[in-house]
Short mmCIF file of C-alpha atoms in Angstrom, two decimals:
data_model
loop_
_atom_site.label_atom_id
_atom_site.label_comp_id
_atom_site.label_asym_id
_atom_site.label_seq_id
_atom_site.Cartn_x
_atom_site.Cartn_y
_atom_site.Cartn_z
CA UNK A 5 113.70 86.49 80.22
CA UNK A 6 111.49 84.05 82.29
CA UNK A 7 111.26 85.77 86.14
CA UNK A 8 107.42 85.50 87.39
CA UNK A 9 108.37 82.46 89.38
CA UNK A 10 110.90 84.10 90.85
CA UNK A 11 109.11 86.77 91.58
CA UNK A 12 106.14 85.68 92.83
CA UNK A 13 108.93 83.33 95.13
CA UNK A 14 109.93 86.86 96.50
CA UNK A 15 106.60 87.78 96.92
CA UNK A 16 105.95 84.98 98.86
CA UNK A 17 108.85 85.27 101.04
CA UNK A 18 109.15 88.74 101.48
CA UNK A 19 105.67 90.24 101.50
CA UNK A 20 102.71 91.35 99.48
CA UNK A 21 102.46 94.28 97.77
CA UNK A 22 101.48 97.13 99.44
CA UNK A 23 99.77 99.51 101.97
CA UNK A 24 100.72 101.79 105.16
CA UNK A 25 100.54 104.40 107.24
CA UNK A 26 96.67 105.11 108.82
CA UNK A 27 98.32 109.00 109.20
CA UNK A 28 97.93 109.76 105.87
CA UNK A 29 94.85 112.21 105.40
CA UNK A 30 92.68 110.23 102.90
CA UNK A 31 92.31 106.29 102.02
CA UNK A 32 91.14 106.52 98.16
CA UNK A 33 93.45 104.13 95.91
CA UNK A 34 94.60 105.77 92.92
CA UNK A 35 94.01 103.00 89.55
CA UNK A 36 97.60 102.88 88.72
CA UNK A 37 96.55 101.81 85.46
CA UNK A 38 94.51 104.63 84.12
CA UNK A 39 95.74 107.31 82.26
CA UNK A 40 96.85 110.36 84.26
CA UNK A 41 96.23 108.62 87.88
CA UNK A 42 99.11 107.74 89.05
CA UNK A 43 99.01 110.59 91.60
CA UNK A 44 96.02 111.64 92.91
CA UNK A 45 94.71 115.12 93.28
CA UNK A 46 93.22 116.52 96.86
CA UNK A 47 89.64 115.55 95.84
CA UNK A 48 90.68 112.12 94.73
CA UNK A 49 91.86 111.66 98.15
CA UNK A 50 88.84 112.63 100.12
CA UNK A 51 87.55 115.13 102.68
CA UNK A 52 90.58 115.72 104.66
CA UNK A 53 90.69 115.67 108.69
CA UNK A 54 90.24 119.31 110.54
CA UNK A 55 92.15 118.61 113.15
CA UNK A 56 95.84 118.56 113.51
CA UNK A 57 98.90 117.98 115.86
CA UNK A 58 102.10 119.95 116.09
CA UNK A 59 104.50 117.37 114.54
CA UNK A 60 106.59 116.54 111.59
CA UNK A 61 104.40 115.91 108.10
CA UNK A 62 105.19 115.07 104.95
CA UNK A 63 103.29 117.29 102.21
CA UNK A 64 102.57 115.50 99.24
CA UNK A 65 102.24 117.83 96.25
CA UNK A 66 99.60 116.70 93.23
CA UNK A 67 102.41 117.01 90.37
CA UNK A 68 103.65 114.06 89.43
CA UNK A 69 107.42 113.03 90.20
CA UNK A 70 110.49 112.22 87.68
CA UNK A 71 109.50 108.60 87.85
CA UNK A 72 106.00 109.28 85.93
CA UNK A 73 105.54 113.07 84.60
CA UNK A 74 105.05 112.34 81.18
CA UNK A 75 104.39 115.73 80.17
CA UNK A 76 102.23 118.98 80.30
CA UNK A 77 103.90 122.08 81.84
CA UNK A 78 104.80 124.60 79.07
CA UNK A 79 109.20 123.86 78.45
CA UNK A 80 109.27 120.46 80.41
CA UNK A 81 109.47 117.87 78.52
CA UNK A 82 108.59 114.14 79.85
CA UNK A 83 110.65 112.91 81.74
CA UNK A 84 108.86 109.30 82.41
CA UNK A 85 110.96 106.49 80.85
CA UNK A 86 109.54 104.44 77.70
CA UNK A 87 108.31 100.92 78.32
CA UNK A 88 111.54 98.66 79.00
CA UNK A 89 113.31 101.31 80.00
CA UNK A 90 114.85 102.75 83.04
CA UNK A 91 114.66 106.71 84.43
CA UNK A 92 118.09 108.81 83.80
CA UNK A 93 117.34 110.94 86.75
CA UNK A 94 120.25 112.78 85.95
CA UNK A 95 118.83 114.00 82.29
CA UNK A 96 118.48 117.70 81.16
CA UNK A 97 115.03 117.16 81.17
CA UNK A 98 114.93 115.51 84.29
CA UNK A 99 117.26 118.02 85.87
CA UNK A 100 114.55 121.29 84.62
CA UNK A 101 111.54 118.91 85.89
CA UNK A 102 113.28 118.69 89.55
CA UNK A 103 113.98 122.22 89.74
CA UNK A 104 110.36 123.04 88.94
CA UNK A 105 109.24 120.94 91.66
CA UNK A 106 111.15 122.00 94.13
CA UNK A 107 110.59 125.45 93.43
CA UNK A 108 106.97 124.52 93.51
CA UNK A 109 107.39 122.92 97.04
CA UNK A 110 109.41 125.78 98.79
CA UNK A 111 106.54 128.13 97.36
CA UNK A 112 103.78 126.03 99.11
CA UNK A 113 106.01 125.73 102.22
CA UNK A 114 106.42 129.36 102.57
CA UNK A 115 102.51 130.59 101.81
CA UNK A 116 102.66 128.94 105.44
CA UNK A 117 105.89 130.43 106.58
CA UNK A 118 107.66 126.95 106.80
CA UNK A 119 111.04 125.63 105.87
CA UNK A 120 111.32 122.51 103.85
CA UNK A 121 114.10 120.05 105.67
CA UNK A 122 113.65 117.22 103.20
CA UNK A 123 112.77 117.32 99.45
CA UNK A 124 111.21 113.97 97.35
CA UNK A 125 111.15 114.18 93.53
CA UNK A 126 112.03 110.90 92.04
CA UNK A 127 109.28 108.56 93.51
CA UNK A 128 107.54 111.46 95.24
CA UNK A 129 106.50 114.80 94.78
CA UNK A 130 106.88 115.60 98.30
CA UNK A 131 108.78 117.80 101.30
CA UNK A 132 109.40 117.41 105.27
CA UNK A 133 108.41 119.84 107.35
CA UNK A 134 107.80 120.72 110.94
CA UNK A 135 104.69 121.88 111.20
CA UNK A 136 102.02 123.27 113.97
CA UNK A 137 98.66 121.42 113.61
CA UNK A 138 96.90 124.69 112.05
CA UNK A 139 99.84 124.87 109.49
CA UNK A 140 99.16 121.06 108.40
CA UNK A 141 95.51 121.99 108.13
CA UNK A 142 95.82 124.60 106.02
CA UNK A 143 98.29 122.88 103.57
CA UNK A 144 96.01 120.81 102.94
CA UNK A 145 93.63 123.40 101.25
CA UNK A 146 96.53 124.84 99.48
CA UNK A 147 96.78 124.75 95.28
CA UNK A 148 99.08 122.06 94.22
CA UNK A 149 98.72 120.17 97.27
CA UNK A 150 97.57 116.42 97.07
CA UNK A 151 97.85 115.53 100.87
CA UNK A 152 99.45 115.70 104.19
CA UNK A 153 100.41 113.30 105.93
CA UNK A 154 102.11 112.74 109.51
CA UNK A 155 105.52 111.43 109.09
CA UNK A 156 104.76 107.99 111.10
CA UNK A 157 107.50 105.72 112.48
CA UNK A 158 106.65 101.99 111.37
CA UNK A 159 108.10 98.39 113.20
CA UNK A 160 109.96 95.93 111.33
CA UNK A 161 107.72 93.00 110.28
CA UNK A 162 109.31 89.03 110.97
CA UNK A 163 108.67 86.15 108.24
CA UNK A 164 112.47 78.60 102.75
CA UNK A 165 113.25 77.76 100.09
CA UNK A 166 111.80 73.96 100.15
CA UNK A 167 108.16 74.76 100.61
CA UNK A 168 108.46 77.20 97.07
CA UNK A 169 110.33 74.43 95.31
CA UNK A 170 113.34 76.50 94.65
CA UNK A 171 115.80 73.67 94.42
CA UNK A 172 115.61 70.13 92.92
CA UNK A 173 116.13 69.00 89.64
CA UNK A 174 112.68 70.07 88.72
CA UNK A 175 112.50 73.18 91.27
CA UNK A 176 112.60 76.95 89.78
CA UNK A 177 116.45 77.58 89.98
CA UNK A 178 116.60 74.98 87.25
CA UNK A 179 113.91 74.85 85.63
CA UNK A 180 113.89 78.58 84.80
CA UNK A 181 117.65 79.62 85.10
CA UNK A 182 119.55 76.45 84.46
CA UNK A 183 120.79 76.11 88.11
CA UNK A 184 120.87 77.62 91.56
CA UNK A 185 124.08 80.20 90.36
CA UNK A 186 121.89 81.75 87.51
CA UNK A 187 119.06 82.87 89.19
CA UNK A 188 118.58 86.67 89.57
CA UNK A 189 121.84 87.31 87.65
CA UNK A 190 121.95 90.40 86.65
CA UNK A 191 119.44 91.88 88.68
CA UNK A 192 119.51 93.94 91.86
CA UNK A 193 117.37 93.52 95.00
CA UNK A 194 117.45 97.26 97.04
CA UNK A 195 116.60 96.67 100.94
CA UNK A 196 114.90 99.24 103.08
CA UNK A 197 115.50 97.72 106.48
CA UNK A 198 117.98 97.88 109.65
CA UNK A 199 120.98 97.44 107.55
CA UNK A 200 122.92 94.15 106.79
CA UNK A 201 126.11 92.46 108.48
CA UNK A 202 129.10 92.55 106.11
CA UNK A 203 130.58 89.49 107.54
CA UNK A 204 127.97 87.60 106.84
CA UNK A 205 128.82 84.93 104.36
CA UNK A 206 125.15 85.35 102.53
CA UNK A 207 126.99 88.69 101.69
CA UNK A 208 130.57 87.44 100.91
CA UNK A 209 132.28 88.64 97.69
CA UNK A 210 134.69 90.04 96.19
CA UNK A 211 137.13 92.90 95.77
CA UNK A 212 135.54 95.26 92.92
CA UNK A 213 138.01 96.55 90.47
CA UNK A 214 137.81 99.10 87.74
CA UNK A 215 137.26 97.04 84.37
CA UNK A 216 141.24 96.63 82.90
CA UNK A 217 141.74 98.44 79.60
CA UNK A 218 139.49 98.26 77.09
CA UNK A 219 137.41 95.54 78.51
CA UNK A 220 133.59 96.35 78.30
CA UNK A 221 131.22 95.71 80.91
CA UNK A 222 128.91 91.94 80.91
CA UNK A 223 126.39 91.26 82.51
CA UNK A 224 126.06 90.57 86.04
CA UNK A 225 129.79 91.47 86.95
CA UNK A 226 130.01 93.98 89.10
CA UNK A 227 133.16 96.65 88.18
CA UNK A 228 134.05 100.28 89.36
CA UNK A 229 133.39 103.12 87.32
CA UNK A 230 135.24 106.36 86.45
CA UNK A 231 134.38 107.72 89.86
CA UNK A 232 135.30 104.80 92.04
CA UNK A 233 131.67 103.64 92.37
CA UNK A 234 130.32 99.99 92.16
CA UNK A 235 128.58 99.66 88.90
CA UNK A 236 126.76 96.88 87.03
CA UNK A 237 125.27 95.88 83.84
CA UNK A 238 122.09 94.60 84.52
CA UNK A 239 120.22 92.11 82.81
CA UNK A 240 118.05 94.54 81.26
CA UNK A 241 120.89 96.76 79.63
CA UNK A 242 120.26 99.13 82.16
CA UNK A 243 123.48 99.77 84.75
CA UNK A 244 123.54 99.83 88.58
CA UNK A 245 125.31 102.16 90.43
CA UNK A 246 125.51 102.16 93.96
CA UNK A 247 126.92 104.35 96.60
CA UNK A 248 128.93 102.78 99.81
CA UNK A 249 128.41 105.59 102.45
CA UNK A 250 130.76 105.56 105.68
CA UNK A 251 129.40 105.73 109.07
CA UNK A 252 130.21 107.84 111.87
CA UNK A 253 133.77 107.94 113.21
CA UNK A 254 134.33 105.04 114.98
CA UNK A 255 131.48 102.93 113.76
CA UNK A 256 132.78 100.29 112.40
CA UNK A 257 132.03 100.66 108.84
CA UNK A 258 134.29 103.11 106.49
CA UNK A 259 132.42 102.79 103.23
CA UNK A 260 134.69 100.21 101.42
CA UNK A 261 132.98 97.02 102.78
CA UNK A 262 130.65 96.70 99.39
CA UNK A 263 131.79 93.78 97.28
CA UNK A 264 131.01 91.88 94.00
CA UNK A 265 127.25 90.55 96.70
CA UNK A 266 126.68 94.19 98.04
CA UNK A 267 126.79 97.09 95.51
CA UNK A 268 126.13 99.77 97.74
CA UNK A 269 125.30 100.74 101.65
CA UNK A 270 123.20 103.50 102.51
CA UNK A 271 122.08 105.12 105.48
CA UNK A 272 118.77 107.54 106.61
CA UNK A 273 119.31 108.86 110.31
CA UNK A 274 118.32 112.17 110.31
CA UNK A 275 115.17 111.73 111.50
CA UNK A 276 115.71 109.22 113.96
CA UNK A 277 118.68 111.46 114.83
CA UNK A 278 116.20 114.43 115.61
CA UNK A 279 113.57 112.17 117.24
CA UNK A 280 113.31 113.49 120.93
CA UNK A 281 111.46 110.77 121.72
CA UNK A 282 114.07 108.07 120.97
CA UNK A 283 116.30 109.20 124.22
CA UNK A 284 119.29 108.62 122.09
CA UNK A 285 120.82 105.52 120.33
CA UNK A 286 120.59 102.53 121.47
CA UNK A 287 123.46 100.48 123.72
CA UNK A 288 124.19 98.66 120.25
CA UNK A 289 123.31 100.92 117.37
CA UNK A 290 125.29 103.22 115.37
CA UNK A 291 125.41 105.43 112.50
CA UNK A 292 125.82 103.11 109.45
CA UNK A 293 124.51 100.98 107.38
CA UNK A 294 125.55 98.45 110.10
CA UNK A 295 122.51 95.52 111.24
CA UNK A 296 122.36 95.94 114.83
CA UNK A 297 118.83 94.21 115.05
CA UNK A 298 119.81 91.36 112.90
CA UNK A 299 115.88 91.98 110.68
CA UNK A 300 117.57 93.11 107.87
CA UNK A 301 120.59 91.09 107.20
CA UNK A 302 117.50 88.73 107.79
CA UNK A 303 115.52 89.93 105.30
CA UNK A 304 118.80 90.57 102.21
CA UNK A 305 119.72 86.90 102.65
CA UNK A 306 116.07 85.78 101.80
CA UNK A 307 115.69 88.09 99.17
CA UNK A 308 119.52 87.46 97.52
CA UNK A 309 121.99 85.77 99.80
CA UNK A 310 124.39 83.53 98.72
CA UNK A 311 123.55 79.63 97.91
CA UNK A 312 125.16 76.82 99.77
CA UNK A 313 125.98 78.67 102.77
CA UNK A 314 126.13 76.70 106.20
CA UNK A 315 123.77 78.30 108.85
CA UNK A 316 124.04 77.93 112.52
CA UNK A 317 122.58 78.98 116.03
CA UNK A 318 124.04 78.31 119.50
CA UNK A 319 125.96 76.00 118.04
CA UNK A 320 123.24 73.95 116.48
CA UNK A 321 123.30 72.91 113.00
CA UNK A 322 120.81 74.09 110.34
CA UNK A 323 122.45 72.81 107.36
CA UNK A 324 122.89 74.97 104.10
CA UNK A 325 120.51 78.35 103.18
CA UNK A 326 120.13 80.32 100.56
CA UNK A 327 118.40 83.19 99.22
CA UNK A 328 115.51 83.02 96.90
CA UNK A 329 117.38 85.11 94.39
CA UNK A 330 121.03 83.76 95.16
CA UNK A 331 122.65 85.13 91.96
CA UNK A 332 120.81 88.93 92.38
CA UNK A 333 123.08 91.53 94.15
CA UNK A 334 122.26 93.40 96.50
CA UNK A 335 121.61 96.88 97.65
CA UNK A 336 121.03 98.13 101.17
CA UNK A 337 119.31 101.09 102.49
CA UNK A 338 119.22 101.38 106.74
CA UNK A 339 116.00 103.31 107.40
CA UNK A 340 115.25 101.62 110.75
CA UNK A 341 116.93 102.22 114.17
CA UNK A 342 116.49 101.20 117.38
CA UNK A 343 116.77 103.60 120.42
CA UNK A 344 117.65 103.89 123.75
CA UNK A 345 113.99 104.28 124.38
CA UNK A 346 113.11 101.00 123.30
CA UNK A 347 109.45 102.23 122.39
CA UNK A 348 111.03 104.82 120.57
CA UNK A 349 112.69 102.47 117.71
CA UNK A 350 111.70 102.04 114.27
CA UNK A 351 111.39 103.10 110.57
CA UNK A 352 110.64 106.60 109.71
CA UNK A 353 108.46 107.55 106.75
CA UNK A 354 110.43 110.36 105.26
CA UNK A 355 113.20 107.70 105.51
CA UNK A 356 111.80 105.01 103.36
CA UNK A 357 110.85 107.94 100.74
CA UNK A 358 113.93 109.03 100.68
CA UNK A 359 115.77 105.60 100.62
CA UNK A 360 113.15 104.96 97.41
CA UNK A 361 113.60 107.92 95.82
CA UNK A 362 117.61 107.37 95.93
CA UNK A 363 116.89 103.42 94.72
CA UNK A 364 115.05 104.48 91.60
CA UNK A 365 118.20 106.38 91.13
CA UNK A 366 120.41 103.63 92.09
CA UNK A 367 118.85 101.68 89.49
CA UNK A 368 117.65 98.52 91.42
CA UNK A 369 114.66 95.65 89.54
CA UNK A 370 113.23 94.92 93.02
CA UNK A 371 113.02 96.84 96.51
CA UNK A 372 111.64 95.04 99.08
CA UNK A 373 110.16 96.28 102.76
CA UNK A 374 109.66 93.96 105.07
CA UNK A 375 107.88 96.60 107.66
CA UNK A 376 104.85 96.99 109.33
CA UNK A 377 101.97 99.92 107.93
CA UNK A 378 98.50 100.67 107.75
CA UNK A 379 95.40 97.84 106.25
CA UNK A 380 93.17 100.61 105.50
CA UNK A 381 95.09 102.62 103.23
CA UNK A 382 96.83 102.97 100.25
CA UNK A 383 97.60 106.96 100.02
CA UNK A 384 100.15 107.37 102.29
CA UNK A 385 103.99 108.99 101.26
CA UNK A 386 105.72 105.93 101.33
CA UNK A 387 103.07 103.56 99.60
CA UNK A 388 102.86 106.51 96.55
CA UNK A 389 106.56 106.30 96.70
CA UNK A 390 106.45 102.70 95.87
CA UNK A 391 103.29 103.07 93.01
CA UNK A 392 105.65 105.35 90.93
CA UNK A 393 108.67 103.20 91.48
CA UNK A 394 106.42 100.36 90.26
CA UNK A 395 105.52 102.78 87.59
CA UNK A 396 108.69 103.24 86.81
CA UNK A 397 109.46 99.48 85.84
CA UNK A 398 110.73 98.10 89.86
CA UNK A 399 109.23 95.28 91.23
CA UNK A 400 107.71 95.92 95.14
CA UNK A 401 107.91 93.53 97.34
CA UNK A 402 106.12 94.64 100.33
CA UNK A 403 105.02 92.32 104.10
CA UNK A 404 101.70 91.30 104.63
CA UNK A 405 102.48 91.88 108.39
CA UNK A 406 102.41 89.30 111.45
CA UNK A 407 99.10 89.97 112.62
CA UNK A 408 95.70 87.80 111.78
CA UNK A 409 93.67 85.84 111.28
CA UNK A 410 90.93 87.80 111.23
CA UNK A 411 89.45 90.38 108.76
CA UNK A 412 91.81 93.38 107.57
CA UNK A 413 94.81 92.43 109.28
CA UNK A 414 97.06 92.25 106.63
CA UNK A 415 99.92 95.34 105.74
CA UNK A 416 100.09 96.48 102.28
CA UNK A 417 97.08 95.59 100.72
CA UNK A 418 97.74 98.03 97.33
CA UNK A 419 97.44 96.57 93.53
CA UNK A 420 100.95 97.70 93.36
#
């Protein structure tokens, strides 16, 4: 298949890849493409700080995760998928390898007498954990541990299809696809943002039914599976299966809204649920994957809305849009909220790792994150999230930011 215009479109549009968080406790970039680097040890990472704060960390431990242990502890085999393929998370293999690491992770938490409330192994080798500033400091000097880092909230960062010559007889869409309705069929673009709006026609489709008797699966056409889920055979042979999670009572959104354009809905509160800071939800937000901000229903229709769709504001007139990728589906994941403390909203680490580490699952090509981070480093939870994910075969798309021009002002600066 021909993509790198299309992808370097996305790029474009939705970011560059990728950087964040200046909590992390080191700045040296792993080389993602040298043998048995792709997640740095403590040393690799650099002297770390000896001073703490009583706060909420996440410790990163040096094994590597599902997405890129290819082997080396005694009974556990690989579980890193071969070139042009996709991770089965859900393996024997991959099922021993998760145990280990958690068991590995609840050890280190408890040499410290700490609970773990959140554990990574897919994209990360990582846990959650409240910690006091002396606990953080000593994890750091404990075996098996790569880093710690403070679990940071991050902002949502604001960005056509004319200027990348999408359209036209001689634009991308044809050129590479054959027309506007081919391009990114088969493919699925996950979305780590403040949800989506289901009535959005960028997102209209519809009904998914289970495939009628012995019908197999083609590609690109969304169907429901044994279970009920949305699934998809992707363009790479792989399948998609996404999960459309319900909100709170009363919220609007009961977990059936996915369609043939949306595969799946998630939603990360629990942090931003815990936040004392936050004062609450905001007068608007709720607890699903519902877009009460409006950033990232913006952000899904660049990446994959609908072509041809007529676009308004106030009343006035912007013709027709489209999304760079208008035949890709789409998958969201809500990581960002906003807060009755205004000051208080935003996009929680441990979120995004868990939102990634549940993509990889999911099975998306591309996961874009249109949200602010760090420009001076690249070892931070969610940006080693992303490396193995990239690892892994998914294309990240991350924002370069809003701020500039001068020197080291751009977000997401990693070769990944």
């Amino acid at each position: 298949m021909r993509r790198p215009r299309l992808r370097a479109a996305l790029a474009l549009v939705l970011g560059v890849p990728l950087i964040l968080s200046s909590g992390t406790v080191a700045a040296a970039a792993p080389d993602p493409s040298a043998s048995g680097t792709a997640q740095p040890d403590a040393a690799a990472l650099g002297k770390m700080p000896e001073l703490y704060e009583d706060g909420r960390y996440i410790v990163m431990m040096a094994a590597k995760p599902l997405a890129t242990y290819d082997g080396g502890v005694a009974g556990l085999p690989a579980t890193r998928p071969a070139e042009g393929r996709r991770l089965d998370a859900e393996s024997a293999n991959a099922r021993k390898y998760r145990q280990h690491l958690e068991q590995e992770q609840e050890q280190v938490a408890r040499s410290e007498g700490v609970g773990v409330s959140t554990s990574f192994t897919t994209a990360l080798n990582g846990s959650v954990a409240d910690l006091t500033g002396l606990q953080a400091a000593a994890l750091t000097k404990a075996g098996g541990v790569a880093a710690v880092a403070r679990d940071e909230k991050f902002q949502p960062d604001y960005s056509s299809t004319d200027y990348l010559r999408l359209p036209g007889s001689k634009g991308v869409w044809k050129d590479e696809f054959g027309s506007v309705k081919k391009a990114g069929a088969g493919t699925v673009v996950g979305v780590l943002d403040t949800g989506y709006s289901p009535e959005n026609d960028f997102f209209a489709g519809e009904e998914v039914k289970p495939l009628k008797g012995k019908k197999q699966p083609k590609v690109g056409e969304p169907y429901r599976d044994a279970d009920g889920s949305i699934a998809m055979l992707k363009a790479d042979g792989t399948v998609f299966k996404g999960g459309c999670q319900a909100g709170e009572a009363g919220s609007g959104f009961t977990g059936t809204e996915c369609n043939s354009k949306v595969l799946g809905a998630r939603f990360y509160a629990d942090e931003f649920l815990q936040d004392p800071l936050t004062g609450g939800k905001g007068p608007k937000e709720s607890i699903p994957p519902l877009d009460t901000d409006g950033h990232g229903t913006h952000t899904a229709s660049t990446a994959a809305g609908n072509p041809g769709v007529r676009t308004s504001v106030d009343g006035r007139d912007f013709g027709t849009g489209s999304g760079v990728a208008p035949a890709a589906k789409v998958a969201v994941y809500k990581i960002c909220w906003t807060a009755a403390n205004e000051a208080a909203s935003g996009c929680y680490g441990s979120a995004a790792v868990a939102a990634i580490d549940q993509a990889v699952r999911d099975g998306v090509d591309v996961l874009n994150y249109s949200i602010s981070g760090s420009n001076d480093s690249v070892s931070d939870p969610v940006s080693m999230a992303f490396l193995h994910a990239s690892l892994a075969g998914i294309f990240v798309s991350a924002s370069a930011g809003n701020s500039g021009p001068q020197a080291a002002t751009v977000n997401h600066s990693a070769p990944w």
